[in-house]
Tab-separated table of C-alpha atoms in Angstrom:
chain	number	residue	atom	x	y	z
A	1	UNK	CA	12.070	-111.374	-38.193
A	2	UNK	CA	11.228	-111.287	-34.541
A	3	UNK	CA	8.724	-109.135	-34.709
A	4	UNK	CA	7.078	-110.887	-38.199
A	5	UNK	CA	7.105	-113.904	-36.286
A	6	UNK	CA	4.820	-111.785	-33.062
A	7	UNK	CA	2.534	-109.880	-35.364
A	8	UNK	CA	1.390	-113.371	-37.093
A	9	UNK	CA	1.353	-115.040	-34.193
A	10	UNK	CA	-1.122	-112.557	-32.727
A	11	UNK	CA	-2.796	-112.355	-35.693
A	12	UNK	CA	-3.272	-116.129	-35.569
A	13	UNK	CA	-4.765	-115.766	-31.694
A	14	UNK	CA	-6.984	-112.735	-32.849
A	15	UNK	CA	-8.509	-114.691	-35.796
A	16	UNK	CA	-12.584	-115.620	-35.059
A	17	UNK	CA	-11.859	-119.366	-34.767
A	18	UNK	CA	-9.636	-118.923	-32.320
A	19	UNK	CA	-11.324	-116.102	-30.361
A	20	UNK	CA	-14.785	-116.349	-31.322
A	21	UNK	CA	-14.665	-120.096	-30.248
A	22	UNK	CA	-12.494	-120.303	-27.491
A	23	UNK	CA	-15.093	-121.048	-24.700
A	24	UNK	CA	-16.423	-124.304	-26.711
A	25	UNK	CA	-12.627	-125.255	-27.751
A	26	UNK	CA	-11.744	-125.574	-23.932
A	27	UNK	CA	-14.805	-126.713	-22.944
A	28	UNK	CA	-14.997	-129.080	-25.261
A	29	UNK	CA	-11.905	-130.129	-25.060
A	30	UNK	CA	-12.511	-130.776	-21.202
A	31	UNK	CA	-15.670	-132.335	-22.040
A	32	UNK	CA	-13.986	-135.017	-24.366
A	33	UNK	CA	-11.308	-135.594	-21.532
A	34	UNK	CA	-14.176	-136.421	-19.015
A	35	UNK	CA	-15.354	-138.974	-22.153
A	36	UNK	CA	-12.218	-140.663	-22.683
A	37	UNK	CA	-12.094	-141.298	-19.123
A	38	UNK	CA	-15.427	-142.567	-18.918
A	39	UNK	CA	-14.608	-144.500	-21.843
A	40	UNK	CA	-11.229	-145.787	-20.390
A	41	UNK	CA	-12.882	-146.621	-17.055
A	42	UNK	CA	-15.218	-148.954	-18.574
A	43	UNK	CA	-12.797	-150.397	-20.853
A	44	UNK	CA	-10.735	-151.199	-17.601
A	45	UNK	CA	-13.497	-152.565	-15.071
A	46	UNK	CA	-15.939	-153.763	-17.501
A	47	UNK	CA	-15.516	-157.232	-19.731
A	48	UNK	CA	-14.406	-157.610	-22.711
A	49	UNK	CA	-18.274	-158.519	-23.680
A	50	UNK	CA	-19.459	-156.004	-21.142
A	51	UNK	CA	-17.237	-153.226	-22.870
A	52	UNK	CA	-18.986	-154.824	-26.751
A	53	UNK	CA	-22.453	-153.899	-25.333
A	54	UNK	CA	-21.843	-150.578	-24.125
A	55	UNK	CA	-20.127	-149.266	-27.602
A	56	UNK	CA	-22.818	-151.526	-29.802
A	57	UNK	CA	-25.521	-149.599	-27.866
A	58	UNK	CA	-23.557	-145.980	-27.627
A	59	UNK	CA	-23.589	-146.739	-31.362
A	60	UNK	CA	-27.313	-147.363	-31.409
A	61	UNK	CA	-28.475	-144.464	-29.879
A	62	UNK	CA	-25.912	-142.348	-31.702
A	63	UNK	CA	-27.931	-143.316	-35.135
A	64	UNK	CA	-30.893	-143.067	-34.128
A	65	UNK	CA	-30.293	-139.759	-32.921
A	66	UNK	CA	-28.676	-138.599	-36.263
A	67	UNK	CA	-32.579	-137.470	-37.402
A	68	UNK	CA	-32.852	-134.767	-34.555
A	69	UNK	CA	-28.991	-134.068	-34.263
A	70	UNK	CA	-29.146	-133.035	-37.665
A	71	UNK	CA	-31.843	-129.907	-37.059
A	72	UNK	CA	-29.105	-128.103	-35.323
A	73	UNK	CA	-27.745	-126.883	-38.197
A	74	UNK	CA	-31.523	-125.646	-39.706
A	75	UNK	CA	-31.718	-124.082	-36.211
A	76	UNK	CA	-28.650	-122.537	-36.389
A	77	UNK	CA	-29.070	-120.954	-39.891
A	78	UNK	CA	-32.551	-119.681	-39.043
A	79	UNK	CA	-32.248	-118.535	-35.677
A	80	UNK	CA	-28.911	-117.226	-35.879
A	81	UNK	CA	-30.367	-114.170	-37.818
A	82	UNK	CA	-33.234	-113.301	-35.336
A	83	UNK	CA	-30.850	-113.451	-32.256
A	84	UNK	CA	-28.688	-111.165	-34.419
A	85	UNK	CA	-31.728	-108.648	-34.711
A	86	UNK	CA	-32.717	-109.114	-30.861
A	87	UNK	CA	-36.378	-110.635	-32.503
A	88	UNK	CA	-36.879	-113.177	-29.665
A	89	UNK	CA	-40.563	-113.849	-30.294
A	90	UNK	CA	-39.203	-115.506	-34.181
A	91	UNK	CA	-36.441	-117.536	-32.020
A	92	UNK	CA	-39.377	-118.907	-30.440
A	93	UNK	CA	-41.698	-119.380	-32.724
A	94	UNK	CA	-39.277	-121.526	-34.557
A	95	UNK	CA	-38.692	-123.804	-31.195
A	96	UNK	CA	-42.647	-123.936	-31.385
A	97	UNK	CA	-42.898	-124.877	-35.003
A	98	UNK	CA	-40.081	-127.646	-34.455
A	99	UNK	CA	-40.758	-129.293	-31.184
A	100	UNK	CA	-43.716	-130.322	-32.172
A	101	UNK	CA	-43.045	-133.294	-35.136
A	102	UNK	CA	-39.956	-134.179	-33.019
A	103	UNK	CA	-42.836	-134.919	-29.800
A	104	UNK	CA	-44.327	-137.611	-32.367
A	105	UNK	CA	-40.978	-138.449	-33.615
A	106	UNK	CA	-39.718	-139.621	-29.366
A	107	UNK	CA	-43.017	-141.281	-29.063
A	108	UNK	CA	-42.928	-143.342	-31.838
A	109	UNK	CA	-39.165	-144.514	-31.422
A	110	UNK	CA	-40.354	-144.983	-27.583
A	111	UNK	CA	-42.896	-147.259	-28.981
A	112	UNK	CA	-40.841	-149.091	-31.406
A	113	UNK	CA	-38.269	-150.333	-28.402
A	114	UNK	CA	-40.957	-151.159	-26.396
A	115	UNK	CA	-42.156	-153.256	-28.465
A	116	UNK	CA	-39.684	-154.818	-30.632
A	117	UNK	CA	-37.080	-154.852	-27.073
A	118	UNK	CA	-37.010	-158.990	-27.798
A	119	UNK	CA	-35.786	-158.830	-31.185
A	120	UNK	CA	-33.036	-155.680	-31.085
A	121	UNK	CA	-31.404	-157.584	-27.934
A	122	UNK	CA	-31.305	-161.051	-30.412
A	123	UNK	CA	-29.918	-158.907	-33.137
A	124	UNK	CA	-26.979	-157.487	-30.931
A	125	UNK	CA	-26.855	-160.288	-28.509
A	126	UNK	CA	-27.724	-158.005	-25.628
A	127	UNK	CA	-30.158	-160.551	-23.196
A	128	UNK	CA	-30.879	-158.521	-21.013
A	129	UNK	CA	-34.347	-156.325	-21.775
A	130	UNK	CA	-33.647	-153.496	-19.619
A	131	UNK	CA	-30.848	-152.129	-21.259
A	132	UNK	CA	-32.695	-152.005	-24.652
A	133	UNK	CA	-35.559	-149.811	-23.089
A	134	UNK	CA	-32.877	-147.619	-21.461
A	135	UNK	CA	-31.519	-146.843	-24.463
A	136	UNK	CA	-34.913	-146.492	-26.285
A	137	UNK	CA	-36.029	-143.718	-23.728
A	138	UNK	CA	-32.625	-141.695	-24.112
A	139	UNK	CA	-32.545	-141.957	-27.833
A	140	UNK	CA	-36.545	-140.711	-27.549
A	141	UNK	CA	-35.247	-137.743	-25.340
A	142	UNK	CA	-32.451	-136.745	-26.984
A	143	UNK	CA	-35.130	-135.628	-29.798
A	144	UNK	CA	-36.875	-132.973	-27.399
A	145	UNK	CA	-32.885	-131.840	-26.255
A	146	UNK	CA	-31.807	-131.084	-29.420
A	147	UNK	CA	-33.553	-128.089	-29.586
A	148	UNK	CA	-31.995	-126.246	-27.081
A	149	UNK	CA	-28.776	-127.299	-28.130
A	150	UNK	CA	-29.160	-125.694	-31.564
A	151	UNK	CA	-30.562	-122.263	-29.766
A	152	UNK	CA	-27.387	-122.561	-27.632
A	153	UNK	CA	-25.225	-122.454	-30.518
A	154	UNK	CA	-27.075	-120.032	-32.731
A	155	UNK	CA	-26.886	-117.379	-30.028
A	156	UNK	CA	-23.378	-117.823	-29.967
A	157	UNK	CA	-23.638	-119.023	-26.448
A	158	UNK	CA	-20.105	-120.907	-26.709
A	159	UNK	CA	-19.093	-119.844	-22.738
A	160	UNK	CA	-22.616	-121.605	-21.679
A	161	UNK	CA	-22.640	-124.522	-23.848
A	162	UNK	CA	-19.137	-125.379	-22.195
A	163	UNK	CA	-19.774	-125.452	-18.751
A	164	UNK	CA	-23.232	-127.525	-19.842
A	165	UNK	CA	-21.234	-129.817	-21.358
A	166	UNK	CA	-18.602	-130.246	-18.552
A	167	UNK	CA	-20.948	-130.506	-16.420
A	168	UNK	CA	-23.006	-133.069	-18.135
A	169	UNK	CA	-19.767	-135.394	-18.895
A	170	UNK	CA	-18.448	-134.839	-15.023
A	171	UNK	CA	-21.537	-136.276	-13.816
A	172	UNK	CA	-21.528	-139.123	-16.646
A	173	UNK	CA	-17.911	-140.390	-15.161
A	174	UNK	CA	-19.060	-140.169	-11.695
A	175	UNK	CA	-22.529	-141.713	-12.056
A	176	UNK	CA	-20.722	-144.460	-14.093
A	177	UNK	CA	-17.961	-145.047	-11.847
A	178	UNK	CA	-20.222	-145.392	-8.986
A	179	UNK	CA	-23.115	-147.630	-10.938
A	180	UNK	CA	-20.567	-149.602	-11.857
A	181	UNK	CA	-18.341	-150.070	-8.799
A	182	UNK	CA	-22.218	-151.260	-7.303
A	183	UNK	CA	-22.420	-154.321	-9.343
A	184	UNK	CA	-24.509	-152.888	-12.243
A	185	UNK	CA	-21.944	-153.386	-15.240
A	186	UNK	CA	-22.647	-152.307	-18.315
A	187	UNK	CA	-25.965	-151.242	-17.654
A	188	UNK	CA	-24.545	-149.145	-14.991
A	189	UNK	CA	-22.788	-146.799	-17.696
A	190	UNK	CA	-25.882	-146.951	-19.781
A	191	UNK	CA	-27.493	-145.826	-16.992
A	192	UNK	CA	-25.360	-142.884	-16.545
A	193	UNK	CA	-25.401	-141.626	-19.871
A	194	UNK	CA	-28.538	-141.318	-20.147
A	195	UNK	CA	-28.749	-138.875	-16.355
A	196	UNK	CA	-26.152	-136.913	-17.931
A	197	UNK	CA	-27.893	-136.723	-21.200
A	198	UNK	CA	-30.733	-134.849	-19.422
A	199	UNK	CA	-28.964	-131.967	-17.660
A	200	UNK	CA	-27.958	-130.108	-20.379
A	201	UNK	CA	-30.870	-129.840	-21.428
A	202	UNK	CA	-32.731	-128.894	-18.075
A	203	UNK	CA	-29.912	-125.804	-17.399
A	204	UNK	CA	-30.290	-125.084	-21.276
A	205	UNK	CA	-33.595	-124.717	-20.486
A	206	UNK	CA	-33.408	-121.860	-18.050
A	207	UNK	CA	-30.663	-120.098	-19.740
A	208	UNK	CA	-33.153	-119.410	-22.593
A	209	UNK	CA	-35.903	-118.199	-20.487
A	210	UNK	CA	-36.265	-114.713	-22.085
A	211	UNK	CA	-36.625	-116.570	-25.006
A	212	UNK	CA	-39.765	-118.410	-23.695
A	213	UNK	CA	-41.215	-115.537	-22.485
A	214	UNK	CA	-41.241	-113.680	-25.563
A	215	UNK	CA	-44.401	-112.953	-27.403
A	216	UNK	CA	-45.012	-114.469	-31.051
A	217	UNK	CA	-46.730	-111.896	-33.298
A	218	UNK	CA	-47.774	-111.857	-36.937
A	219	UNK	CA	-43.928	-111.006	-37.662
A	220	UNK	CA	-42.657	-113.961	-35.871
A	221	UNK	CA	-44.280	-116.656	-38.606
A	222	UNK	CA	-41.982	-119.432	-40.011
A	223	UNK	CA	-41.908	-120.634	-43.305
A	224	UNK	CA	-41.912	-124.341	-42.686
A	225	UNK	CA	-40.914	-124.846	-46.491
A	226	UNK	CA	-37.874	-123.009	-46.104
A	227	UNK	CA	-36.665	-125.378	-42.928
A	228	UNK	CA	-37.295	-128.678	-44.953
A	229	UNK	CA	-35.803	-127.615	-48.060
A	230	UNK	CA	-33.025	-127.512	-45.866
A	231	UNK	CA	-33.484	-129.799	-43.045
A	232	UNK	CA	-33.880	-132.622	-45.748
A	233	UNK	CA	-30.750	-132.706	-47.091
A	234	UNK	CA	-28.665	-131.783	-44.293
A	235	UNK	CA	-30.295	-134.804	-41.912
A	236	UNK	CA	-29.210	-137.083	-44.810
A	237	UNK	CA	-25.679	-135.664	-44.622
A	238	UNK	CA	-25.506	-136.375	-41.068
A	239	UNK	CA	-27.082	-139.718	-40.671
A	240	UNK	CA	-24.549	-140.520	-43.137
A	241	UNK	CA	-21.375	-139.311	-41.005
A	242	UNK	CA	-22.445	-141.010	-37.978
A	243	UNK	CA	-23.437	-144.425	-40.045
A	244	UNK	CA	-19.437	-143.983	-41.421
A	245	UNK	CA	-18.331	-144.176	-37.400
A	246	UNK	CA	-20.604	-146.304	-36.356
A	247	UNK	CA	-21.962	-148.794	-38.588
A	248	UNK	CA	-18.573	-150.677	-38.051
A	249	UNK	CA	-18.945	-151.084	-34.551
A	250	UNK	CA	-22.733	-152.611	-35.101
A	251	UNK	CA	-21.633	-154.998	-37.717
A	252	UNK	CA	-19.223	-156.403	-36.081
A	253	UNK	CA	-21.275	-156.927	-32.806
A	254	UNK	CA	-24.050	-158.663	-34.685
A	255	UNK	CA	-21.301	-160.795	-37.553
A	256	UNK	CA	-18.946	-161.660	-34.579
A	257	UNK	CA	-18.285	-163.136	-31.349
A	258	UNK	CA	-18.919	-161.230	-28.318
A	259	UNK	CA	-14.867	-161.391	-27.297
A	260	UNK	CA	-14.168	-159.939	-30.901
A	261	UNK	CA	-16.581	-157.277	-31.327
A	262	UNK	CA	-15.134	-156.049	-27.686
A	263	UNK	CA	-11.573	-156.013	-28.851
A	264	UNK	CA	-12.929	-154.364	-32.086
A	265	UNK	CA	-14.788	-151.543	-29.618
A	266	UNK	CA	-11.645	-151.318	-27.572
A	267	UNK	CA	-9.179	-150.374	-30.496
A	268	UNK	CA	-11.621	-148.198	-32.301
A	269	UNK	CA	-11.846	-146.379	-28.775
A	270	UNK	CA	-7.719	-145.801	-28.757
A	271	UNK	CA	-8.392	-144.794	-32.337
A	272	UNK	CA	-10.810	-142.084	-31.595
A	273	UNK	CA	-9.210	-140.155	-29.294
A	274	UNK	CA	-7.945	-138.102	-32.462
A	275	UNK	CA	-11.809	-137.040	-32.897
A	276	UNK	CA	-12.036	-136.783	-29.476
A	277	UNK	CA	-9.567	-134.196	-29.893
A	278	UNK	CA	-10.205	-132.594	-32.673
A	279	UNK	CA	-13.660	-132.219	-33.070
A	280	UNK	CA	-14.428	-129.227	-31.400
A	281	UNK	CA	-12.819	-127.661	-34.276
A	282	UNK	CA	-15.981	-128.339	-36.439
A	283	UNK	CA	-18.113	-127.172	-34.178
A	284	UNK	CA	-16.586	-123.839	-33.739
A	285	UNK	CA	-16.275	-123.393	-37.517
A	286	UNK	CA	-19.806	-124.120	-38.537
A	287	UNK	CA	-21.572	-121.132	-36.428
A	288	UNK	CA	-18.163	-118.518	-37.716
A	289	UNK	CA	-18.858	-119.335	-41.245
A	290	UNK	CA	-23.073	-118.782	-41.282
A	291	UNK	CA	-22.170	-115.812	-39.826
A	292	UNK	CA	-19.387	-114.720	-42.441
A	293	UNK	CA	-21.434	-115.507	-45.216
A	294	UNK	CA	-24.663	-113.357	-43.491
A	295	UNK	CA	-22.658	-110.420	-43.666
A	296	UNK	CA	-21.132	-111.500	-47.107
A	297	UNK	CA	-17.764	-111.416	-45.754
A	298	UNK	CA	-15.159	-114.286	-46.629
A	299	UNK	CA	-14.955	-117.173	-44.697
A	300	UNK	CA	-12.602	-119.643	-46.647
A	301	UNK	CA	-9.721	-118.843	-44.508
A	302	UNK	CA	-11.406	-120.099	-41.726
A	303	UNK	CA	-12.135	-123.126	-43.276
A	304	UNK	CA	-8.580	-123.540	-44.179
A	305	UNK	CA	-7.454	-122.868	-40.731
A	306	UNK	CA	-10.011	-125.877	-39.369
A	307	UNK	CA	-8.571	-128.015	-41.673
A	308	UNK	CA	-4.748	-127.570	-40.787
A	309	UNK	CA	-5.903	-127.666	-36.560
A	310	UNK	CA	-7.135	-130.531	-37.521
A	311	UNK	CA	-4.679	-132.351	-39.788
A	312	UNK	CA	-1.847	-131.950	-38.157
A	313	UNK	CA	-1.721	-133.632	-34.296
A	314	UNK	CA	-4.421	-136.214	-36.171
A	315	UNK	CA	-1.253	-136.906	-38.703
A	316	UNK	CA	1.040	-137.404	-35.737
A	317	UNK	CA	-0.915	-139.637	-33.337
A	318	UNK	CA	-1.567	-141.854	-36.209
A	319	UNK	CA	1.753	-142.291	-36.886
A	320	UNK	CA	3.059	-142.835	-33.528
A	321	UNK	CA	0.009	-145.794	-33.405
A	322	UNK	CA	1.482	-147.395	-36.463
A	323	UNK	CA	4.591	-147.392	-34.678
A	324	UNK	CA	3.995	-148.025	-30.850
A	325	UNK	CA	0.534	-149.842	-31.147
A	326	UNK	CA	1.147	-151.979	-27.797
A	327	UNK	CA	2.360	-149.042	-26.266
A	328	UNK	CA	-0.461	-146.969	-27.646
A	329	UNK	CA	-2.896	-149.504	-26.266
A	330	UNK	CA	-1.413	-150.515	-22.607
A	331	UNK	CA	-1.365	-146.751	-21.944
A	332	UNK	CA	-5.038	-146.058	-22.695
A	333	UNK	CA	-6.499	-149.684	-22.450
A	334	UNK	CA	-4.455	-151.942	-19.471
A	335	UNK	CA	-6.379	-155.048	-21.290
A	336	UNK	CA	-3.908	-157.619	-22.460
A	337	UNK	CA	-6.530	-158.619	-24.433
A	338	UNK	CA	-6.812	-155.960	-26.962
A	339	UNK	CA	-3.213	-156.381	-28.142
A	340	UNK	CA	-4.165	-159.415	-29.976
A	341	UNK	CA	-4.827	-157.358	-32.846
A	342	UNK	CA	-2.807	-154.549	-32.269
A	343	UNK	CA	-1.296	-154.023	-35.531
A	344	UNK	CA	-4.421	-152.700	-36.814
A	345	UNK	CA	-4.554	-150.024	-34.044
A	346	UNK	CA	-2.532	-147.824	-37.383
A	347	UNK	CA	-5.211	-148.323	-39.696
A	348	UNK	CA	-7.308	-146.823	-36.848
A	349	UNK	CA	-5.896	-144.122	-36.738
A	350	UNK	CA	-5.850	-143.304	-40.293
A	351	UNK	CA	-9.690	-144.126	-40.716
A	352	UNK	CA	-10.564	-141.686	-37.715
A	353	UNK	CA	-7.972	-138.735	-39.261
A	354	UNK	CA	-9.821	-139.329	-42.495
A	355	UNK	CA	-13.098	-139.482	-40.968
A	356	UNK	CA	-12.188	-135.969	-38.872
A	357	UNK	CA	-11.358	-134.304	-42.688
A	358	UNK	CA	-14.433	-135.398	-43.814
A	359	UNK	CA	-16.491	-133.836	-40.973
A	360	UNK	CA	-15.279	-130.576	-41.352
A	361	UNK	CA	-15.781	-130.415	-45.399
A	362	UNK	CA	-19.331	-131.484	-44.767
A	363	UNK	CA	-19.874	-128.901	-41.982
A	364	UNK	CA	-18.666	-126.333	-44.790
A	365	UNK	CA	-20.708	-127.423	-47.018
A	366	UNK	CA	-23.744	-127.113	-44.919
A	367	UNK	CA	-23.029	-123.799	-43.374
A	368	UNK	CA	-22.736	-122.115	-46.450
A	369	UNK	CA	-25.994	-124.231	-47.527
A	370	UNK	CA	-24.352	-126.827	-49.914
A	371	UNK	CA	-26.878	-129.450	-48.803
A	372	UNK	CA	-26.012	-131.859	-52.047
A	373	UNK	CA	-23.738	-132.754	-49.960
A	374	UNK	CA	-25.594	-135.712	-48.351
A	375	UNK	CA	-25.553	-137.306	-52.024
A	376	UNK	CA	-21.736	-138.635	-51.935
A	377	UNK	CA	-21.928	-138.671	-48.387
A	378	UNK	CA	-24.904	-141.127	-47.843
A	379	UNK	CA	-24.000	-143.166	-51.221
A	380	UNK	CA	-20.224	-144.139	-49.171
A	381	UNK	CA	-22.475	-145.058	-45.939
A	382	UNK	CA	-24.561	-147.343	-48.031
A	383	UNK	CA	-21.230	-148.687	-49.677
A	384	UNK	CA	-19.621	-149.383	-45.915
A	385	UNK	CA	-22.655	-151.163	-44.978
A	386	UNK	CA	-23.366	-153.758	-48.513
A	387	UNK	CA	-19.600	-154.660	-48.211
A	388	UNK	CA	-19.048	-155.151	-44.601
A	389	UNK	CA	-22.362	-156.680	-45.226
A	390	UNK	CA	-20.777	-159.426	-47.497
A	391	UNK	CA	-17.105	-159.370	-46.866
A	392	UNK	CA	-16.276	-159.389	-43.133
A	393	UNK	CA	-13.701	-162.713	-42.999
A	394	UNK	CA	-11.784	-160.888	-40.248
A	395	UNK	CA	-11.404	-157.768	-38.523
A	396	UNK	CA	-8.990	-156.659	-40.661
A	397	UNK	CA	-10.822	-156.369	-43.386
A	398	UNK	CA	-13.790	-154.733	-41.681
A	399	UNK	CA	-11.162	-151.668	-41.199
A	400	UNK	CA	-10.138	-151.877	-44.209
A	401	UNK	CA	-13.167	-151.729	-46.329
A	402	UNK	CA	-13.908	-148.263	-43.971
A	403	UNK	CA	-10.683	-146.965	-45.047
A	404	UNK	CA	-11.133	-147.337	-48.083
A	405	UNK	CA	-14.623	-145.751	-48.485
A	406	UNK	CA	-13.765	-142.972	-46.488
A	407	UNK	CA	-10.630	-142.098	-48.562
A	408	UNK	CA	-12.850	-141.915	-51.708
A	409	UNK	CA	-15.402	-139.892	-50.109
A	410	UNK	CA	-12.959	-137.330	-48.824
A	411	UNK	CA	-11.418	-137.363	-52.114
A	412	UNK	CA	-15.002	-136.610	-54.100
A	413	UNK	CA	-15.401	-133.403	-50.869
A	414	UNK	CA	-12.011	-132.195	-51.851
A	415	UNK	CA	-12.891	-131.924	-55.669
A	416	UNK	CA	-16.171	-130.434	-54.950
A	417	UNK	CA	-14.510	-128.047	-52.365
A	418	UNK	CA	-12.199	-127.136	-55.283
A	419	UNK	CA	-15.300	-126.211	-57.993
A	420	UNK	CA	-17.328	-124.491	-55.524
A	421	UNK	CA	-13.977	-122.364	-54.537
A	422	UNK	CA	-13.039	-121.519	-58.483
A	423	UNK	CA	-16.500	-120.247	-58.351
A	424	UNK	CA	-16.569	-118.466	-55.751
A	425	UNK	CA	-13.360	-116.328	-56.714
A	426	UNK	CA	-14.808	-116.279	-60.071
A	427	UNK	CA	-17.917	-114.406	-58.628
A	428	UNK	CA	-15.563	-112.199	-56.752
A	429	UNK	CA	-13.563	-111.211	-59.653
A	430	UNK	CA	-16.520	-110.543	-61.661
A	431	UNK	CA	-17.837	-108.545	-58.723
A	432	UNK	CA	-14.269	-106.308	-58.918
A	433	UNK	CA	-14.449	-105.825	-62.473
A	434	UNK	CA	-17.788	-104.357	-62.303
A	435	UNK	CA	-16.839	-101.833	-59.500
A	436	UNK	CA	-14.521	-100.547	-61.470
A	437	UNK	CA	-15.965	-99.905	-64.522
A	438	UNK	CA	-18.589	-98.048	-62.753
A	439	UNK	CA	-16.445	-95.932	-61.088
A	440	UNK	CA	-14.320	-95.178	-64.595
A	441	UNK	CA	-11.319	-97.228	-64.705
């Protein structure tokens, strides 16, 4: 029994998620502990008010980031192939053939915060001018930045993209804490997310050199069709999954009063330490399975493992918020404050565990180019948004109308999950019967 017990627990540490992501677990892991700290700093030496601006804008530039944020999967599935065949010249070709329409892309949003600065402060109460153009420049940046980030990921680069993003979150807390303790406030840690924004992107950079100095040939064309086809679909799905975590946050800076969109940021930070936690897991799956299915190999148990990593300690820290909320909150938060509405703090916790389930059925859909996907997932985003819209009486029934859409979208992903799997071992038993009837039995 012993020994059973050794061999699957070896098995278990030899399996790819486990090894083949191990560098971007940890580092990711450390990465989101540098966040929550950040995060927790803020919500401790900021206002109340203070603390509403800087999630209502994190928010902001989160969405409008979705667009280029959703590439890296496109970059992934296309480039993962020619770093596989050593065909460097493809790898960047394809930068080439992307960078460009993302340039006009940062410009324009530039433009649009430049100009209309006046009116997105009015809309989210924010006064003060500066901040909006600070966030307009990071959100334009963070177009050019995704590129190397999807490169990073489709060469399997897990050990570098780690210590980039440690890095990059080490300096956010510092810069922040130091901004701050200067008198600069919330526009302090706006400030120092978007330094740290910019040095992944700048050692990413020079990591990749071979790839820049490669020479594009006749070979090395790109079919541009192929990468929309694709790209479409799959930058719905993701706008989509960040509107479901953010537009929440937005509404209820714009619908309510600057002390109760701040408690409303502070719980749903408490509440998202379980992605915090447990999101590296998707990331680490998505680049396994396109390479499973390349090679025609199975990749459902890998799925399956993501999904129980992630179930699990999301399943417990929800239920210990349901039943030590003020504890939950004093520990993370020391706010008095926030524990007005502290029995929603469960509810949380549920809506972030669902939302963390959802994630990783959409980033299986995608890698294993499913891209319908963004159908059910953008028709539940517009469905938060309409009813929050019209029915936001109280916070409580903001969360609850999130809940509730979420629960029914994960529910439609498991069904579909289901029929695509049926078919799949379908196919496969088809595939055995053939083999052997040719070979006589």
């Amino acid at each position: 029994m012993r020994n059973k017990i050794r061999y699957l627990g070896n098995h278990f540490l030899k399996h790819e998620l486990i090894t083949g992501g191990i560098y971007i677990f940890i580092g990711s892991t450390i990465a989101n502990v540098f966040n929550l700290f950040f995060n927790l700093f803020m919500g401790r030496n900021l206002t109340v008010e203070g603390f509403g601006i800087l999630a209502s804008t994190v928010s902001l530039m989160g969405l409008i980031a979705i667009p280029a944020g959703s590439i890296i999967p496109t970059i992934v599935s296309f480039a993962g192939s020619h770093f596989a065949k050593e065909d460097y010249g493809s790898v960047k070709a394809l930068s080439l053939r992307i960078i460009k329409p993302l340039l006009s892309v940062s410009l324009i949003i530039l433009l649009c915060f430049i100009v209309f600065a006046s009116s997105i402060g009015d809309f989210f109460k924010i006064y003060d001018q500066s901040i909006i153009l600070i966030v307009g420049v990071t959100s334009a940046l963070a177009y050019i930045g995704v590129i190397i980030n999807g490169l990073l990921q489709a060469r399997l680069s897990f050990k570098f993209i780690s210590f980039s993003n440690i890095i990059s979150t080490m300096s956010k807390l510092a810069i922040g804490i130091i901004l701050v303790f200067l008198g600069f406030n919330a526009k302090g840690a706006i400030w120092a997310i978007f330094i740290s924004g910019i040095i992944p992107s700048i050692i990413g950079f020079i990591y990749l050199k071979f790839v820049w100095v490669s020479k594009v040939n006749n070979k090395s064309r790109i079919n541009f069709k192929k990468i929309l086809s694709y790209g479409i679909p799959s930058s719905l799905a993701t706008l989509g999954m960040m509107a479901l975590i953010s537009t929440d946050i937005l509404l209820v800076k714009h619908y309510f009063d600057p002390l109760q969109a701040g408690i409303y940021a502070g719980l749903s930070l408490v509440g998202k330490i379980i992605f915090f936690l447990t999101a590296p897991v998707g990331g680490v799956m998505f680049p396994l399975i396109v390479k499973k299915q390349a090679k025609n190999e199975s990749y459902n148990n890998i799925f399956k493992m993501a999904v129980a990593i992630v179930f699990i300690p999301s399943v417990f820290i929800s239920a210990f918020y349901f039943l030590y909320p003020d504890l939950s909150i004093n520990f993370i938060i020391k706010n008095e404050m926030y524990r007005s509405e502290s029995g929603l703090l469960g509810l949380f916790g549920v809506f972030i565990t669902t939302y963390s389930l959802i994630t990783l059925f959409v980033y299986y859909f995608l890698s294993i180019k499913k891209t319908n996907v963004y159908i059910p997932v953008l028709f539940a985003a517009i469905s938060q948004l309409l009813l929050i819209t019209f029915y936001h009486s109280s916070l409580l029934t903001v969360i609850t109308i999130s809940l509730l859409v979420e629960l029914a979208l994960l529910a439609v992903l498991v069904i579909y999950y289901i029929k695509i799997y049926g078919e799949h071992r379908e196919l496969d038993r088809q595939v055995m019967i053939g083999t052997a009837n040719e070979i006589g039995y």
